[in-house]
Coordinates of C-alpha atoms and ligand atoms in Angstrom, one line a residue:
M1 CA 77.4 49.2 96.8
S2 CA 78.3 51.6 94.4
K3 CA 80.2 55.0 94.2
I4 CA 77.5 57.6 93.3
F5 CA 78.3 60.9 91.8
V6 CA 75.8 63.5 92.7
L7 CA 74.7 66.5 91.0
G8 CA 73.2 69.6 93.1
A9 CA 74.3 69.7 97.1
G10 CA 70.9 71.9 97.6
A11 CA 68.0 70.9 100.0
M12 CA 67.3 67.6 98.6
A13 CA 70.7 66.6 97.9
E14 CA 71.4 67.1 101.6
S15 CA 68.7 65.0 102.9
F16 CA 69.7 61.6 100.1
I17 CA 73.1 61.5 101.1
K18 CA 72.0 61.9 105.4
G19 CA 69.2 59.4 104.4
V20 CA 71.9 56.4 102.7
L21 CA 74.8 57.4 105.1
Q22 CA 73.2 56.2 107.8
K23 CA 72.4 52.7 107.3
H24 CA 76.4 52.5 105.9
V25 CA 75.8 51.0 102.5
V26 CA 77.9 53.7 100.9
S27 CA 80.9 55.2 102.5
P28 CA 81.7 59.0 102.3
S29 CA 84.3 58.8 100.3
D30 CA 81.9 57.0 97.4
I31 CA 80.2 58.8 97.1
T32 CA 81.1 62.0 96.0
V33 CA 79.1 65.8 95.6
I34 CA 79.0 68.8 92.7
N35 CA 77.3 72.2 92.9
R36 CA 78.3 74.8 89.9
N37 CA 79.0 77.6 92.1
R38 CA 79.3 77.6 95.8
P39 CA 82.0 75.5 97.5
E40 CA 82.0 76.9 100.6
R41 CA 78.7 74.3 100.4
L42 CA 80.8 71.3 100.0
N43 CA 83.0 72.6 102.2
E44 CA 80.7 72.1 104.5
L45 CA 78.8 68.8 103.3
R46 CA 82.7 67.4 103.5
R47 CA 82.5 68.4 107.1
D48 CA 79.1 66.7 108.3
Y49 CA 79.4 64.1 106.0
G50 CA 82.6 63.0 104.9
I51 CA 81.7 63.2 101.1
R52 CA 84.3 63.8 98.7
P53 CA 83.9 67.8 96.9
A54 CA 84.1 66.8 92.8
E55 CA 87.0 68.0 91.5
S56 CA 85.0 68.0 88.2
I57 CA 81.6 67.2 86.1
A58 CA 84.2 64.4 84.6
D59 CA 84.9 62.9 88.3
A60 CA 81.3 60.6 87.3
E61 CA 83.2 58.6 84.8
D62 CA 83.8 56.7 87.2
S63 CA 80.7 56.1 89.6
E64 CA 78.4 53.8 89.0
V65 CA 75.1 55.6 89.7
I66 CA 73.9 59.9 89.4
I67 CA 71.8 61.5 91.2
V68 CA 70.5 64.6 89.7
S69 CA 69.3 66.7 92.1
V70 CA 69.3 70.3 90.2
K71 CA 66.0 72.6 90.1
P72 CA 64.3 71.2 87.2
Y73 CA 65.5 74.5 85.4
D74 CA 69.2 73.8 85.8
V75 CA 68.4 70.3 84.3
R76 CA 68.8 70.7 80.6
D77 CA 71.8 72.4 81.1
A78 CA 73.6 69.8 84.0
L79 CA 72.6 66.4 82.1
K80 CA 74.7 68.9 78.5
E81 CA 77.5 69.5 80.8
L82 CA 77.6 65.7 82.0
S83 CA 76.6 63.4 78.8
P84 CA 80.5 63.5 77.9
F85 CA 81.1 61.0 80.8
L86 CA 78.6 59.1 80.7
H87 CA 79.2 55.5 79.9
G88 CA 76.0 53.7 80.5
Q89 CA 75.8 54.8 84.4
T90 CA 72.5 54.9 86.2
L91 CA 71.1 57.6 86.6
I92 CA 68.4 59.0 88.6
S93 CA 67.1 62.0 88.7
F94 CA 65.2 64.0 91.6
A95 CA 63.6 66.3 89.0
A96 CA 59.9 67.6 89.3
G97 CA 58.7 67.7 85.8
I98 CA 61.0 66.6 83.5
P99 CA 59.8 63.4 82.1
I100 CA 62.3 60.3 81.0
A101 CA 62.4 61.0 77.2
F102 CA 63.2 64.3 77.6
M103 CA 66.5 63.1 80.1
D104 CA 67.5 60.3 77.3
R105 CA 67.2 62.9 74.4
V106 CA 70.4 65.2 76.1
V107 CA 72.2 62.3 77.0
E108 CA 71.2 60.6 74.0
G109 CA 71.1 57.7 75.2
R110 CA 74.3 57.2 77.0
A111 CA 73.0 56.0 80.4
Q112 CA 69.7 54.1 82.1
V113 CA 67.6 57.1 83.7
I114 CA 64.7 56.5 86.5
R115 CA 63.1 59.0 87.2
T116 CA 61.9 59.7 91.3
M117 CA 60.2 61.9 92.7
P118 CA 61.2 61.4 96.3
N119 CA 60.5 63.7 99.7
V120 CA 62.7 65.0 102.1
P121 CA 61.7 62.4 105.3
V122 CA 64.4 60.5 103.3
A123 CA 66.9 61.8 105.2
V124 CA 65.1 60.1 108.9
L125 CA 64.8 57.1 106.4
E126 CA 61.0 57.7 105.6
G127 CA 60.6 59.0 101.9
A128 CA 58.6 58.2 100.7
I129 CA 59.8 57.6 96.6
A130 CA 57.8 57.6 93.7
M131 CA 60.0 55.6 91.0
A132 CA 59.1 55.5 86.5
V133 CA 61.1 53.3 84.4
S134 CA 61.3 53.4 80.5
E135 CA 62.0 50.1 79.5
R136 CA 65.6 50.9 78.5
V137 CA 66.5 50.7 81.8
G138 CA 68.0 47.4 81.8
A139 CA 66.5 44.3 84.6
D140 CA 69.6 43.7 87.0
Q141 CA 69.6 48.0 87.5
L142 CA 66.8 48.6 88.6
E143 CA 67.1 46.0 90.7
R144 CA 70.4 48.3 92.3
A145 CA 68.8 51.4 91.6
K146 CA 65.2 50.4 94.1
Q147 CA 67.9 48.5 96.6
L148 CA 69.5 51.9 97.1
L149 CA 66.9 53.6 97.5
R150 CA 64.9 51.4 99.7
Q151 CA 67.9 52.0 102.3
I152 CA 65.5 55.3 102.6
G153 CA 62.2 54.8 102.5
T154 CA 59.5 52.9 101.0
V155 CA 59.9 52.7 96.5
V156 CA 56.6 53.0 95.5
E157 CA 56.8 52.3 91.1
L158 CA 53.9 54.0 89.0
D159 CA 53.3 54.5 85.6
E160 CA 55.1 57.9 84.3
E161 CA 52.2 59.4 83.5
L162 CA 51.1 59.6 87.1
M163 CA 54.3 61.3 88.5
D164 CA 53.5 65.2 88.1
A165 CA 50.6 63.4 90.6
A166 CA 53.3 62.1 92.9
T167 CA 54.9 65.0 92.6
A168 CA 52.4 67.1 93.9
F169 CA 50.9 64.9 97.4
S170 CA 54.0 62.6 98.1
G171 CA 56.8 65.3 97.0
S172 CA 55.0 68.7 97.7
G173 CA 53.8 67.0 101.0
P174 CA 56.0 67.6 103.7
G175 CA 54.9 71.4 102.6
F176 CA 51.4 70.7 102.9
V177 CA 51.6 68.7 105.9
S178 CA 53.9 70.8 108.1
Y179 CA 50.7 73.9 106.3
F180 CA 48.6 72.9 108.7
L181 CA 50.4 72.4 111.3
E182 CA 51.8 76.1 111.5
A183 CA 48.5 76.5 111.7
M184 CA 47.3 74.2 114.7
E185 CA 50.3 75.2 116.4
Q186 CA 49.1 79.4 115.8
A187 CA 45.4 78.2 117.0
A188 CA 47.4 76.5 119.9
V189 CA 49.3 79.5 120.9
E190 CA 46.2 81.5 119.9
L191 CA 44.8 78.5 122.6
G192 CA 47.1 79.9 125.7
F193 CA 49.8 77.6 124.5
S194 CA 53.6 78.5 124.0
A195 CA 54.7 77.1 120.7
T196 CA 57.6 74.9 122.3
M197 CA 54.9 72.6 123.7
A198 CA 52.3 72.9 121.7
R199 CA 54.7 71.4 118.6
Q200 CA 56.0 69.2 120.4
L201 CA 52.2 67.6 121.8
L202 CA 51.6 67.9 117.7
I203 CA 55.0 67.0 116.5
Q204 CA 53.6 63.6 118.3
T205 CA 50.5 63.4 117.1
V206 CA 51.6 63.5 113.4
V207 CA 53.6 60.3 114.6
G208 CA 50.8 58.5 116.1
T209 CA 48.1 59.2 113.5
A210 CA 51.0 58.1 110.4
K211 CA 51.5 54.9 112.6
V212 CA 48.4 54.2 114.2
L213 CA 47.1 54.5 110.4
E214 CA 50.4 52.2 109.2
E215 CA 50.1 49.8 112.0
W216 CA 47.0 49.0 112.6
R217 CA 45.9 49.4 108.7
L218 CA 43.5 51.7 109.4
S219 CA 42.3 54.1 106.4
P220 CA 42.1 57.4 107.5
T221 CA 38.2 57.0 107.4
D222 CA 37.7 54.3 109.5
L223 CA 41.0 56.3 112.1
R224 CA 38.8 59.2 111.8
E225 CA 35.5 57.6 113.2
R226 CA 37.4 56.0 115.5
V227 CA 39.0 59.5 117.1
T228 CA 35.1 61.0 116.5
S229 CA 32.6 60.8 119.5
P230 CA 29.3 61.4 118.7
N231 CA 29.4 65.0 119.7
G232 CA 32.6 64.5 120.9
T233 CA 34.9 67.8 120.3
T234 CA 36.6 66.1 116.9
H235 CA 32.7 66.5 115.5
A236 CA 32.9 70.2 116.7
G237 CA 36.0 71.0 115.1
L238 CA 35.2 69.1 111.8
A239 CA 31.7 70.5 111.6
V240 CA 33.6 73.9 111.1
L241 CA 36.3 72.2 108.4
N242 CA 34.3 70.2 106.4
E243 CA 31.2 74.0 106.4
S244 CA 35.1 75.5 105.4
G245 CA 35.5 74.1 102.2
M246 CA 38.7 71.9 103.6
R247 CA 38.3 69.1 101.3
E248 CA 37.9 71.2 98.1
A249 CA 40.6 72.8 99.0
I250 CA 43.0 70.7 99.3
L251 CA 42.2 68.5 96.3
E252 CA 41.5 71.9 94.1
A253 CA 45.6 72.6 96.4
L254 CA 47.2 69.1 95.1
T255 CA 45.1 69.2 91.3
Q256 CA 47.4 72.4 90.7
A257 CA 50.2 72.2 93.0
A258 CA 50.2 68.4 89.9
K259 CA 49.2 70.7 86.9
R260 CA 52.1 73.1 88.1
S261 CA 54.6 69.8 87.6
R262 CA 53.1 70.0 83.9
E263 CA 54.0 72.7 83.3
M264 CA 57.3 72.0 84.6
G265 CA 58.0 69.8 82.5
E266 CA 56.8 71.5 79.8
E267 CA 58.3 74.8 79.7
Y268 CA 61.8 73.9 80.9
T269 CA 62.5 71.2 78.1
S270 CA 61.0 73.7 75.4
E271 CA 63.8 73.4 72.1
Ligands
NDP1 N1 63.0 70.1 97.9 C1 62.5 69.3 98.1 O1 61.6 68.8 99.5 C2 62.4 68.2 97.0 C3 62.7 68.4 95.7 N2 62.7 67.2 94.5 C4 63.8 67.9 93.7 O2 65.4 67.9 93.9 C5 65.3 68.8 92.4 C6 66.5 70.2 94.3 O3 66.2 70.3 94.5 P1 66.1 71.5 95.7 O4 67.3 70.0 96.7 O5 65.5 72.0 96.5 O6 67.0 72.5 94.7 P2 68.4 73.6 95.8 O7 67.9 74.2 94.8 O8 68.3 73.4 97.2 O9 68.9 73.0 95.2 C7 69.9 73.0 93.6 C8 71.3 72.0 93.9 O10 71.7 72.4 92.3 C9 72.5 73.3 91.9 N3 73.2 73.1 90.3 C10 72.5 73.4 90.2 N4 73.1 73.7 88.9 C11 73.7 73.1 88.2 C12 75.0 72.6 87.9 N5 74.3 72.5 86.2 N6 75.7 71.3 87.8 C13 75.6 71.4 89.2 N7 74.7 71.9 89.9 C14 74.3 72.5 89.5 C15 73.0 73.2 92.5 O11 74.7 74.7 92.6 P3 74.8 76.0 93.4 O12 73.6 76.1 94.8 O13 76.0 76.1 92.9 O14 73.9 76.8 92.1 C16 72.5 73.4 93.7 O15 73.3 72.8 94.7 C17 64.8 69.6 92.4 O16 64.5 69.4 90.8 C18 63.2 69.1 92.3 O17 62.1 69.3 92.6 C19 61.9 66.5 95.0 C20 61.7 66.3 95.9 C21 61.0 67.0 96.9
LIG2 O1 58.0 72.7 95.1 C1 58.8 72.3 94.7 O2 59.3 71.8 93.1 C2 60.1 70.2 94.4 C3 59.3 69.2 94.6 C4 58.2 68.0 95.4 C5 59.1 68.9 96.3 N1 59.7 69.7 96.2

């Protein structure tokens, strides 16, 4: 597999590194990482994963794949610094909201830009990765990028106009699911559990639910109906959730998250 240059050394960059190294398709010495001003963070990643801290951004020149994992508001500056060292490499962006056309413009067409929206579970090879490409990306480079990303999760290619929605539900998804679990854990404590005991049962409940949905190819509606006995406990709980307007709240939360992704795209790319 190719040499990879990772621009950014934060949470998402680390999840990516942790994931790809587990598959042994890239060796740690083939991953070079750069950040802006925290050398101690690069040393931490070297200690934990064996990656190579970059000496300078010029190291990108020797890599075939560049991962852009800086915050959306830093993408413009980071790509400007990177641009002189581009000569047709594949550039895979993780940045929420930032359109392909903008990145193409900043790098003046010197890289093949792929916009993705991964999520933190790539670290455990269970990522959900939405991907959009423009026609400028060659078939071979696209296939190699997909091969790389498929190592760490499920890759779904879609039209770029759906990327803001994907950002809302799969990119931010682990945050929303964790929010629900926070509330479940709090409720379990109110009902007499210790947080630790509750967490064991809750996490296994989520993992088990996801596996049943996947392996039995059930829809969430099918599974909810199987679990809900007439006038039983699930029925009693769901009645409360329905009355509370939870469904509407979820729709509004995802709508606002997608809107924020679009807004960031506009805010951080305007001249
Ligand atoms: N966190 C998540 O769950 C997800 C995040 N994303 C996307 O991934 C991207 C990264 O997010 P996240 O990891 O959370 O962010 P972090 O804030 O954790 O990390 C950002 C990194 O970018 C570095 N950086 C900033 N500017 C530059 C620059 N000019 N050159 C080199 N490095 C730079 C920072 O370095 P320093 O610390 O030295 O300033 C830092 O290491 C974002 O665009 C986000 O939208 C996508 C999906 C999920
Ligand atoms: O909250 C954010 O903006 C990033 C993008 C998706 C998940 N985290």
